[in-house]
PDB file of N, CA and C in Angstrom:
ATOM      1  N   UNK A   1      71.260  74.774 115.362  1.00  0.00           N
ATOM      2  CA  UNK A   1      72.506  75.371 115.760  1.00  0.00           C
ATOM      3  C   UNK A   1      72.198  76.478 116.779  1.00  0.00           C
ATOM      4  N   UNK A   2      73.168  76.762 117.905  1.00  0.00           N
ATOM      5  CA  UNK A   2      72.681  77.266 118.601  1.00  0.00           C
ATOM      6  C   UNK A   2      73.426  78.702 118.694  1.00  0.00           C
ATOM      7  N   UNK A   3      73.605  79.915 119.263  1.00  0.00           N
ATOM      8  CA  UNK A   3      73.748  81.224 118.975  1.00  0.00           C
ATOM      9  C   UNK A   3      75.168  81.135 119.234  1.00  0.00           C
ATOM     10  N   UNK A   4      75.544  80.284 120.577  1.00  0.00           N
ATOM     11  CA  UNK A   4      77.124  79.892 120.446  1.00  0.00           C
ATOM     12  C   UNK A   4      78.057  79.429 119.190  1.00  0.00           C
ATOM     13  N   UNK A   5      77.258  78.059 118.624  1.00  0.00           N
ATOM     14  CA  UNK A   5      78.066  77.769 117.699  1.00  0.00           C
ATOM     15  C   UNK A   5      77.982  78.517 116.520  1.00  0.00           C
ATOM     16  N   UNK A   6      76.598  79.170 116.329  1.00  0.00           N
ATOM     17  CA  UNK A   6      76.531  79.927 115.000  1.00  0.00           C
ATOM     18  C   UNK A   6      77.679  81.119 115.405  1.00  0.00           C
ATOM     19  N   UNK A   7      78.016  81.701 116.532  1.00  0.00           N
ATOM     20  CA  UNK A   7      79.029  83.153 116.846  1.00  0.00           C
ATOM     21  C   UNK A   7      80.597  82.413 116.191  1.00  0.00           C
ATOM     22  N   UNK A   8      80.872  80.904 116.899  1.00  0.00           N
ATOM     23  CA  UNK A   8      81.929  80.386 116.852  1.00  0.00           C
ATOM     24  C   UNK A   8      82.397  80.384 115.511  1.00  0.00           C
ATOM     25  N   UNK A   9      81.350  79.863 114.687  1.00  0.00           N
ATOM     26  CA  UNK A   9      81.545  79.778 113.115  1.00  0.00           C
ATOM     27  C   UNK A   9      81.845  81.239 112.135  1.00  0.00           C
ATOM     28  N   UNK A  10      80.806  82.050 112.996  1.00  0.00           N
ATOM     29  CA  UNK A  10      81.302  83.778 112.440  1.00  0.00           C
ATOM     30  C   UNK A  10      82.784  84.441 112.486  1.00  0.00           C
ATOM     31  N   UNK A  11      83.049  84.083 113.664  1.00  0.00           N
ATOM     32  CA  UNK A  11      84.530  84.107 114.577  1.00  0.00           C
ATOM     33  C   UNK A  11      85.794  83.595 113.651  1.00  0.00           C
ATOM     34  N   UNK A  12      85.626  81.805 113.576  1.00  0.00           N
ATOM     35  CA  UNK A  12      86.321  81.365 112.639  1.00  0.00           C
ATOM     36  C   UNK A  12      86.730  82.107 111.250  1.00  0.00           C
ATOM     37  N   UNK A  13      85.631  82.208 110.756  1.00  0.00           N
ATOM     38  CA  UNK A  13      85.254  82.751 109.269  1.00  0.00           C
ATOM     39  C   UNK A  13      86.208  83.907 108.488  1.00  0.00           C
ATOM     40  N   UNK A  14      85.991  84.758 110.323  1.00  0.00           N
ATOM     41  CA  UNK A  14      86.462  86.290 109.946  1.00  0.00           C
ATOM     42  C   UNK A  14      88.141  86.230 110.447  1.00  0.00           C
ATOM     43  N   UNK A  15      88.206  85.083 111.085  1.00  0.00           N
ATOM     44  CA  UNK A  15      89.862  85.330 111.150  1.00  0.00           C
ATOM     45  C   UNK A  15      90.617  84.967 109.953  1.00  0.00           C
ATOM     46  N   UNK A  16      89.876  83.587 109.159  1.00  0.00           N
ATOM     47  CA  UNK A  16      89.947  83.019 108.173  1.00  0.00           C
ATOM     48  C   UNK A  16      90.667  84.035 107.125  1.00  0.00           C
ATOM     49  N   UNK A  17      89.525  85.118 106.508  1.00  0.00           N
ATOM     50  CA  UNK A  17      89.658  86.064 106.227  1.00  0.00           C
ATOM     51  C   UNK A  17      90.612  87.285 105.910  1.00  0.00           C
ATOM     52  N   UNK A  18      90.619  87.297 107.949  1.00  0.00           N
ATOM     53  CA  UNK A  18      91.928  87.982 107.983  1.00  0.00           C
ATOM     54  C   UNK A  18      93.093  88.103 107.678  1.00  0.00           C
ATOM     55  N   UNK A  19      93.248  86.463 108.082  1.00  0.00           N
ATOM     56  CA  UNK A  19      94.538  85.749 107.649  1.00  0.00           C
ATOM     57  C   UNK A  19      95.021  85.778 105.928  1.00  0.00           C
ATOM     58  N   UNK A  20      93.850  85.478 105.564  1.00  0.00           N
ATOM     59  CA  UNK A  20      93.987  85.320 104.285  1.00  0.00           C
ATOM     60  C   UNK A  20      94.614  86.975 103.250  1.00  0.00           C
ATOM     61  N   UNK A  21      93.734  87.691 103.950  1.00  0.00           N
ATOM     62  CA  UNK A  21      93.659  89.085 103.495  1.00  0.00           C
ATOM     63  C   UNK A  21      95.026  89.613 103.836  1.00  0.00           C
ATOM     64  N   UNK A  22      95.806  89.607 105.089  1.00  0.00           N
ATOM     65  CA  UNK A  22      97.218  89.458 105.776  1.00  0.00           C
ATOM     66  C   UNK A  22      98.177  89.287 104.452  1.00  0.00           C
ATOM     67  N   UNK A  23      98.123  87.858 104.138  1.00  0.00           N
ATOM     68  CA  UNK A  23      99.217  87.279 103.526  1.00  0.00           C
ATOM     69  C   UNK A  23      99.373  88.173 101.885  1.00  0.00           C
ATOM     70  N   UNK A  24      97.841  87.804 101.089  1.00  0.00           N
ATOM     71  CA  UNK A  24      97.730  88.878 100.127  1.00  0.00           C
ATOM     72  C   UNK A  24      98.120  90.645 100.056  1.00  0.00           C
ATOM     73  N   UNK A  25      97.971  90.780 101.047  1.00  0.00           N
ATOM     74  CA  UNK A  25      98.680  92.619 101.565  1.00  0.00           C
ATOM     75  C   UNK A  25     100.340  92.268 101.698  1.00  0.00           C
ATOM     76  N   UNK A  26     101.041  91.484 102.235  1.00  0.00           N
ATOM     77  CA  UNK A  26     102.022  91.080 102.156  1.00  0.00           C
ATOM     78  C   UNK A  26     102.795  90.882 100.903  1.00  0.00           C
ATOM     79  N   UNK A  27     102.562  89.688 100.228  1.00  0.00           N
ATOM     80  CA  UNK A  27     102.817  89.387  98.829  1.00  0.00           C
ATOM     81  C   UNK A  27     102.716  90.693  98.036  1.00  0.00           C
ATOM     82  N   UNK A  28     101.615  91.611  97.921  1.00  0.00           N
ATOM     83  CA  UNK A  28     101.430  92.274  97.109  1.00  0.00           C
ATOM     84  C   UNK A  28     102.245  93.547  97.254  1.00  0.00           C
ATOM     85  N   UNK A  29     103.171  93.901  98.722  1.00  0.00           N
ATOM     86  CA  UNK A  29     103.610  94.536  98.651  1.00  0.00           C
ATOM     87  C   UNK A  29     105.389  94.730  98.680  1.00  0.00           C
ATOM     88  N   UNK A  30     105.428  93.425  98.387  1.00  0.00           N
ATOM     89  CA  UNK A  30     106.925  93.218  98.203  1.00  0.00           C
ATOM     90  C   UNK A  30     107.075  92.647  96.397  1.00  0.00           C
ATOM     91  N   UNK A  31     108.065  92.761  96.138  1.00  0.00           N
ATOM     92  CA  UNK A  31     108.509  92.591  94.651  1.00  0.00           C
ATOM     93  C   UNK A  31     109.445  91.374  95.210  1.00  0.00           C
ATOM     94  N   UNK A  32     109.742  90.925  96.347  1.00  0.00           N
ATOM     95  CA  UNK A  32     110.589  89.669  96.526  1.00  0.00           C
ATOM     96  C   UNK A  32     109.441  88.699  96.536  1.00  0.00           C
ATOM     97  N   UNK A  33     109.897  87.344  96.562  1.00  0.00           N
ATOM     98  CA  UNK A  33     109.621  86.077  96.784  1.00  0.00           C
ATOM     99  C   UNK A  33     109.848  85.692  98.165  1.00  0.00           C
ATOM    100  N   UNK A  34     108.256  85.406  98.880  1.00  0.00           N
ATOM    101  CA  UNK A  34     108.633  84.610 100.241  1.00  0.00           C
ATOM    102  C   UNK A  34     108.354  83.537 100.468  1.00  0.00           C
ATOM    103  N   UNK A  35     109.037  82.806 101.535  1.00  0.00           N
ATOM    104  CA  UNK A  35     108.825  81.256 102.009  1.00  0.00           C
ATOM    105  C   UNK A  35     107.540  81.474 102.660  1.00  0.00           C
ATOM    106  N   UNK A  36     107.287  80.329 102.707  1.00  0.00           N
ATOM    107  CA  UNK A  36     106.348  80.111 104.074  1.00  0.00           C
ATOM    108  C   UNK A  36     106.881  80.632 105.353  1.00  0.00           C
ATOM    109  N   UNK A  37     107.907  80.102 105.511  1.00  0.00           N
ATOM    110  CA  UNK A  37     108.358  80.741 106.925  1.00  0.00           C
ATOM    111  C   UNK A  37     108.508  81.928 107.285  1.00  0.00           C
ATOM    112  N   UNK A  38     108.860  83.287 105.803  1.00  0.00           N
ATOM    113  CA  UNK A  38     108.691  84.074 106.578  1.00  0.00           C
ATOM    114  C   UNK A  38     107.257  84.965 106.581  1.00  0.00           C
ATOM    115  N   UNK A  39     106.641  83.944 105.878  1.00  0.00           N
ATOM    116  CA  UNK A  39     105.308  84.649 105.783  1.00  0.00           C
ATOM    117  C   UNK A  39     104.517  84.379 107.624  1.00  0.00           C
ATOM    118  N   UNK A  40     105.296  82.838 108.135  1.00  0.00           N
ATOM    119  CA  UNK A  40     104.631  82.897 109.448  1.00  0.00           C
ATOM    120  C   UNK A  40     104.769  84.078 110.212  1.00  0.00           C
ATOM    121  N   UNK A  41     106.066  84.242 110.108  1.00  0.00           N
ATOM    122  CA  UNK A  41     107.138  85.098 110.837  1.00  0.00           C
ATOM    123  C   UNK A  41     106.348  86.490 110.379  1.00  0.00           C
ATOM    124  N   UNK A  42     106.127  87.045 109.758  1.00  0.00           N
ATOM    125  CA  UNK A  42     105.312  88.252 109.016  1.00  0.00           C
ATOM    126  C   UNK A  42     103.909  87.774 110.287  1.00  0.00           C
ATOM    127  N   UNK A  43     103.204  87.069 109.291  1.00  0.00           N
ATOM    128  CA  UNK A  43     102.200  86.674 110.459  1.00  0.00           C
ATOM    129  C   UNK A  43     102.230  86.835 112.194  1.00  0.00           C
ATOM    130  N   UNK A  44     103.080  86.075 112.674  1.00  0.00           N
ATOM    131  CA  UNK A  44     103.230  86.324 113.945  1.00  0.00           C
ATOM    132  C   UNK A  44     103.632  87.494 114.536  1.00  0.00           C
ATOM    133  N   UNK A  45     104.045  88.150 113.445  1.00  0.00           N
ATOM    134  CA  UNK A  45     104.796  89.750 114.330  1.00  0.00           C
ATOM    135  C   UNK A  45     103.277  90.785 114.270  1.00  0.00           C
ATOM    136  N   UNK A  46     102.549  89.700 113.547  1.00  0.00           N
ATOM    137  CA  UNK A  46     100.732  91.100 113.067  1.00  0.00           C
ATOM    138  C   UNK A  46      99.732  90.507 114.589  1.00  0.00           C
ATOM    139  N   UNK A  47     100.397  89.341 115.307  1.00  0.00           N
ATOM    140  CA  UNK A  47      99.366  88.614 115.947  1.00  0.00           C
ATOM    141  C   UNK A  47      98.787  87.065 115.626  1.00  0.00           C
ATOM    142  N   UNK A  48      99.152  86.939 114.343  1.00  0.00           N
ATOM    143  CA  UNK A  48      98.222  85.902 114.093  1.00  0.00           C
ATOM    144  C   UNK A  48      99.342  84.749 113.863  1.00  0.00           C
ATOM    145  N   UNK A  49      98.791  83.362 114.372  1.00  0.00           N
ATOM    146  CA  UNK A  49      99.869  82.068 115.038  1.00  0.00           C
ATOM    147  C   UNK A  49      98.790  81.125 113.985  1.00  0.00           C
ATOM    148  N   UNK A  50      99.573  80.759 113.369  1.00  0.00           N
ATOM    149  CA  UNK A  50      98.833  79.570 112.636  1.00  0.00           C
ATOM    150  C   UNK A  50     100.465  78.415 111.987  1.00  0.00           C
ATOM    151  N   UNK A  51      99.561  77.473 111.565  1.00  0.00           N
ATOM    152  CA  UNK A  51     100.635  76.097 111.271  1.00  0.00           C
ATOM    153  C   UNK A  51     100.768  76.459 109.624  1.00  0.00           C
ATOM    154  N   UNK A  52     102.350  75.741 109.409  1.00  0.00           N
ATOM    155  CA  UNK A  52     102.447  75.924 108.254  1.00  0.00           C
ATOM    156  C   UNK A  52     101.657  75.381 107.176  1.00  0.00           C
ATOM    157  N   UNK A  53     101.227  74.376 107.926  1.00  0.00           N
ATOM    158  CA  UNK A  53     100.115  73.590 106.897  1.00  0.00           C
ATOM    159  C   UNK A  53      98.733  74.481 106.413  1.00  0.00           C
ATOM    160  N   UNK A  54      98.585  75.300 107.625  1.00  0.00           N
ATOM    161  CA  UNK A  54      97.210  76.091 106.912  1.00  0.00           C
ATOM    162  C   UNK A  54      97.797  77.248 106.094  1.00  0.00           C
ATOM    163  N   UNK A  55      98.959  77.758 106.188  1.00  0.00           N
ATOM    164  CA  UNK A  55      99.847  78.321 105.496  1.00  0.00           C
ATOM    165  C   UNK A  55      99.101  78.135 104.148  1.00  0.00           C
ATOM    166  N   UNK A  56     100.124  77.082 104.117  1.00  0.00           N
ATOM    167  CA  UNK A  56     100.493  76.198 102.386  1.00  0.00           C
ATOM    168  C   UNK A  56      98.880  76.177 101.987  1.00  0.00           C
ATOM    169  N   UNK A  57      98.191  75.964 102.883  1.00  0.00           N
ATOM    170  CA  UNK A  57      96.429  76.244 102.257  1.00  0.00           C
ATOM    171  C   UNK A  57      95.566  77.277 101.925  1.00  0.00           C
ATOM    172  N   UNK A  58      95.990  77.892 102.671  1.00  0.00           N
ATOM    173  CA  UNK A  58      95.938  79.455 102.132  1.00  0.00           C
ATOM    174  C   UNK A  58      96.266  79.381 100.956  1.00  0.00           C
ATOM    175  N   UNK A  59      97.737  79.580 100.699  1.00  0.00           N
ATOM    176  CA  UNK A  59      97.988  79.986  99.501  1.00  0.00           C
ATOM    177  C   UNK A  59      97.644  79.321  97.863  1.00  0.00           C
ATOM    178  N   UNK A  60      97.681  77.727  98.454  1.00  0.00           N
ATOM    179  CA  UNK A  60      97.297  77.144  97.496  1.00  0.00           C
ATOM    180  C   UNK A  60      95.637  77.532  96.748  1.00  0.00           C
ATOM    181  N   UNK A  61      94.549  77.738  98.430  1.00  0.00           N
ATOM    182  CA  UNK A  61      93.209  78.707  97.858  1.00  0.00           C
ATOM    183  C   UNK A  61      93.540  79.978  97.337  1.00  0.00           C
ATOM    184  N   UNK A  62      94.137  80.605  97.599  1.00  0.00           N
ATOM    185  CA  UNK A  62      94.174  82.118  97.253  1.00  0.00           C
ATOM    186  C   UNK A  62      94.966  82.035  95.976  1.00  0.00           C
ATOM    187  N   UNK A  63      96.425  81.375  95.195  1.00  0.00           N
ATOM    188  CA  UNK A  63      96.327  81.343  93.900  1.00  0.00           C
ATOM    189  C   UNK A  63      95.353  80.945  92.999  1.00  0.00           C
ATOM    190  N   UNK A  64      94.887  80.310  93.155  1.00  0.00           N
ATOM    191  CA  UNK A  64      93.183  79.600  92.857  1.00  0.00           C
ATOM    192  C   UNK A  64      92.310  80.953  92.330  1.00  0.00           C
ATOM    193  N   UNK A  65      92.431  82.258  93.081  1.00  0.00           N
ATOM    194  CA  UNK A  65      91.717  83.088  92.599  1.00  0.00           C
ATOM    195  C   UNK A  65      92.857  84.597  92.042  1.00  0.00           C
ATOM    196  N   UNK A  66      93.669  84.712  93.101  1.00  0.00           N
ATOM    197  CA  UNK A  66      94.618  85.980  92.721  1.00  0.00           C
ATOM    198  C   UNK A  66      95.800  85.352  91.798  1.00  0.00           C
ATOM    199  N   UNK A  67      96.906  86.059  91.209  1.00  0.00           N
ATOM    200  CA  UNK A  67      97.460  85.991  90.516  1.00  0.00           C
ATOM    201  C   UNK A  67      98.928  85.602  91.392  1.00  0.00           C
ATOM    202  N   UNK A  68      98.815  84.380  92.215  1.00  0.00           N
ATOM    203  CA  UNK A  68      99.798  84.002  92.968  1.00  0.00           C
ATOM    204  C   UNK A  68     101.037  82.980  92.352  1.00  0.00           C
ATOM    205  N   UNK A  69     102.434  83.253  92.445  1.00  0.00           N
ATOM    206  CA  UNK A  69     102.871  82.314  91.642  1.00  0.00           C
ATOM    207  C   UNK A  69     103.808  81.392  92.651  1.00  0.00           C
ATOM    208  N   UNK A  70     104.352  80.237  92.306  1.00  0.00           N
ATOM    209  CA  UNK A  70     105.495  80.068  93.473  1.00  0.00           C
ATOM    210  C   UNK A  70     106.594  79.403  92.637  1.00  0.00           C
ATOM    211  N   UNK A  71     107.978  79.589  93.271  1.00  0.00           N
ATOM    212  CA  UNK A  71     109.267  79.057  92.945  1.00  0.00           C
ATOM    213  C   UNK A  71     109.574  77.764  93.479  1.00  0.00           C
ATOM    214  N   UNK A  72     109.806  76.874  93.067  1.00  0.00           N
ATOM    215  CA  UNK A  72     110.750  76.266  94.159  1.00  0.00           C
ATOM    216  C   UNK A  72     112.034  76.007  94.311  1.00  0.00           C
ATOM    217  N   UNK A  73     113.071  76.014  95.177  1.00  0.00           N
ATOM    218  CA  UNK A  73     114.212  76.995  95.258  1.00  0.00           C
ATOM    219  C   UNK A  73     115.026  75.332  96.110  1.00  0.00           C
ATOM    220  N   UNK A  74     115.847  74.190  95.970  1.00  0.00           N
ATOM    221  CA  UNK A  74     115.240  73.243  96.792  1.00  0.00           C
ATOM    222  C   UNK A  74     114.429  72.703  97.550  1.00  0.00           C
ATOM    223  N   UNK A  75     114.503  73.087  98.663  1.00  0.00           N
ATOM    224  CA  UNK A  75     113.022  72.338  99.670  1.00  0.00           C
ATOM    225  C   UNK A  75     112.040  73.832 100.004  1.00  0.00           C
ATOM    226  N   UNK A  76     112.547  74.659  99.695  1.00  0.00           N
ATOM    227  CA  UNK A  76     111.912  75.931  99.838  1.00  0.00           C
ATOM    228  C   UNK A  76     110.975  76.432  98.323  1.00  0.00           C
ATOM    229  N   UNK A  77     109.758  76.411  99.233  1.00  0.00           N
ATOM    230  CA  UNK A  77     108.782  77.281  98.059  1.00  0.00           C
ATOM    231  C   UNK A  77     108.839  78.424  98.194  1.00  0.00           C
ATOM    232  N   UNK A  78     108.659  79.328  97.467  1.00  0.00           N
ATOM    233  CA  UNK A  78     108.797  80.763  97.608  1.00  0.00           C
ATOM    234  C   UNK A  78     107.599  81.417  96.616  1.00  0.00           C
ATOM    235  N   UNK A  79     106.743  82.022  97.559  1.00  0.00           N
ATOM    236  CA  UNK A  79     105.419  82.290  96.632  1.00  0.00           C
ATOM    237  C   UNK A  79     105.625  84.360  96.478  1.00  0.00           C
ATOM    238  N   UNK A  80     105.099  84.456  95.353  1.00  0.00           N
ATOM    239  CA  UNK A  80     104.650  85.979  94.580  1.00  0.00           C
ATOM    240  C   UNK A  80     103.834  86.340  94.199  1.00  0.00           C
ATOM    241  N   UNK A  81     103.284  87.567  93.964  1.00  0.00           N
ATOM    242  CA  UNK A  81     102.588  88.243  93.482  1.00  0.00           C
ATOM    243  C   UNK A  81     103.187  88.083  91.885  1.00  0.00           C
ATOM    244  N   UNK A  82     102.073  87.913  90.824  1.00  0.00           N
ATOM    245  CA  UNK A  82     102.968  87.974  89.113  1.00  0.00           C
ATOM    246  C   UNK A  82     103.054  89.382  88.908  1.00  0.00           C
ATOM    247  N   UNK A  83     104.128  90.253  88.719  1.00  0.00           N
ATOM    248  CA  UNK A  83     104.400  91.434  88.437  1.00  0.00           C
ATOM    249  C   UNK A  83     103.793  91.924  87.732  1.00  0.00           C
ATOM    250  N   UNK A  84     103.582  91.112  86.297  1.00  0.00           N
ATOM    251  CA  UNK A  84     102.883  91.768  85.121  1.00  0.00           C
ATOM    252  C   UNK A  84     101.139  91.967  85.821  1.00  0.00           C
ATOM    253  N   UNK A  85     100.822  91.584  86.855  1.00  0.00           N
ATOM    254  CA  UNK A  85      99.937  91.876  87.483  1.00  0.00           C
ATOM    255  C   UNK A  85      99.532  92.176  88.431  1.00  0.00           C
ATOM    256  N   UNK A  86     100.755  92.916  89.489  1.00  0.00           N
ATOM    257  CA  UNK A  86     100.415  93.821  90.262  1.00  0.00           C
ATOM    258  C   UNK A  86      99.481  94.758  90.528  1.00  0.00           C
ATOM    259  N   UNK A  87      98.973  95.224  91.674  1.00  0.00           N
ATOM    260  CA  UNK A  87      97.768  96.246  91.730  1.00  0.00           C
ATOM    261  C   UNK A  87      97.911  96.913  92.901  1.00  0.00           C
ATOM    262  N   UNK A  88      97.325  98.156  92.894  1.00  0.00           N
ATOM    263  CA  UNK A  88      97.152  98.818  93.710  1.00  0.00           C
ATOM    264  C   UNK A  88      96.242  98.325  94.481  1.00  0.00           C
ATOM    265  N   UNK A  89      94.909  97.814  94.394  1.00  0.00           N
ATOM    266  CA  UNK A  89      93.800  97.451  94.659  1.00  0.00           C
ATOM    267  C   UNK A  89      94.031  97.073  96.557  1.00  0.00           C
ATOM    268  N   UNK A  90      94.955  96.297  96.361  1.00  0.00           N
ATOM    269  CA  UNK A  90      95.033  95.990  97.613  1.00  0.00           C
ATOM    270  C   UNK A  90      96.144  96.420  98.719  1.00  0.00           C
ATOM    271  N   UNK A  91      96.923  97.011  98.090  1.00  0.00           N
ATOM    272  CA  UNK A  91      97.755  97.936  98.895  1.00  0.00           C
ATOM    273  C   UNK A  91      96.421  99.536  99.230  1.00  0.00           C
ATOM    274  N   UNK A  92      96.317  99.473  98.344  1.00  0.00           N
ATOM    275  CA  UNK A  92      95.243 100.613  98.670  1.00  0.00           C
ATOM    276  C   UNK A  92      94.275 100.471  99.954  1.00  0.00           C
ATOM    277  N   UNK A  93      93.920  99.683 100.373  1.00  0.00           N
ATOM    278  CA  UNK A  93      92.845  99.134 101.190  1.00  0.00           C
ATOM    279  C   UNK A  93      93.852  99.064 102.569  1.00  0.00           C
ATOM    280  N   UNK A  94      94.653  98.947 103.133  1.00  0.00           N
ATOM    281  CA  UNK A  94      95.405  99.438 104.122  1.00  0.00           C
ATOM    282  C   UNK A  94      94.715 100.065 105.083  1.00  0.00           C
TER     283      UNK A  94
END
């Protein structure tokens, strides 16, 4: 691998990250329930443009480890933070 693709893969990684870290600061700091959409919409107003599909992947990895829950409301999912397990932890980090 060469110093390009190894940077490219670092690059990826840390937006990955970002993104991910984004949505969790989000969730965690609202007591509402959001769609995907306006989590893009959240997203896009911070900079960051991604498809709803990596969306929905995100979140589906990140309940996987945080305490993420979702509604579904008709065709609308609506994902949360579980109250009874709210934290500072990551509002703190700001």
């Amino acid at each position: 691998m060469t110093n390009k693709e190894s940077s490219k893969r670092h690059t990826k990684a840390v937006n990955v990250v970002h993104r991910q870290w984004m949505i969790l600061k989000y969730l965690s700091n609202s007591s509402e329930r959001k769609t995907i959409v306006e989590l893009l919409e959240y997203l896009a107003a911070e900079g960051v443009t991604q498809s709803e599909r990596t969306i929905q992947r995100d979140l589906a990895f990140l309940s996987g480890i945080f305490p993420l829950l979702n509604d579904r409301d008709g065709h609308d999912v609506r994902w949360y933070w579980e109250r009874q397990r709210r934290t500072d932890l990551i509002v703190s980090a700001q």
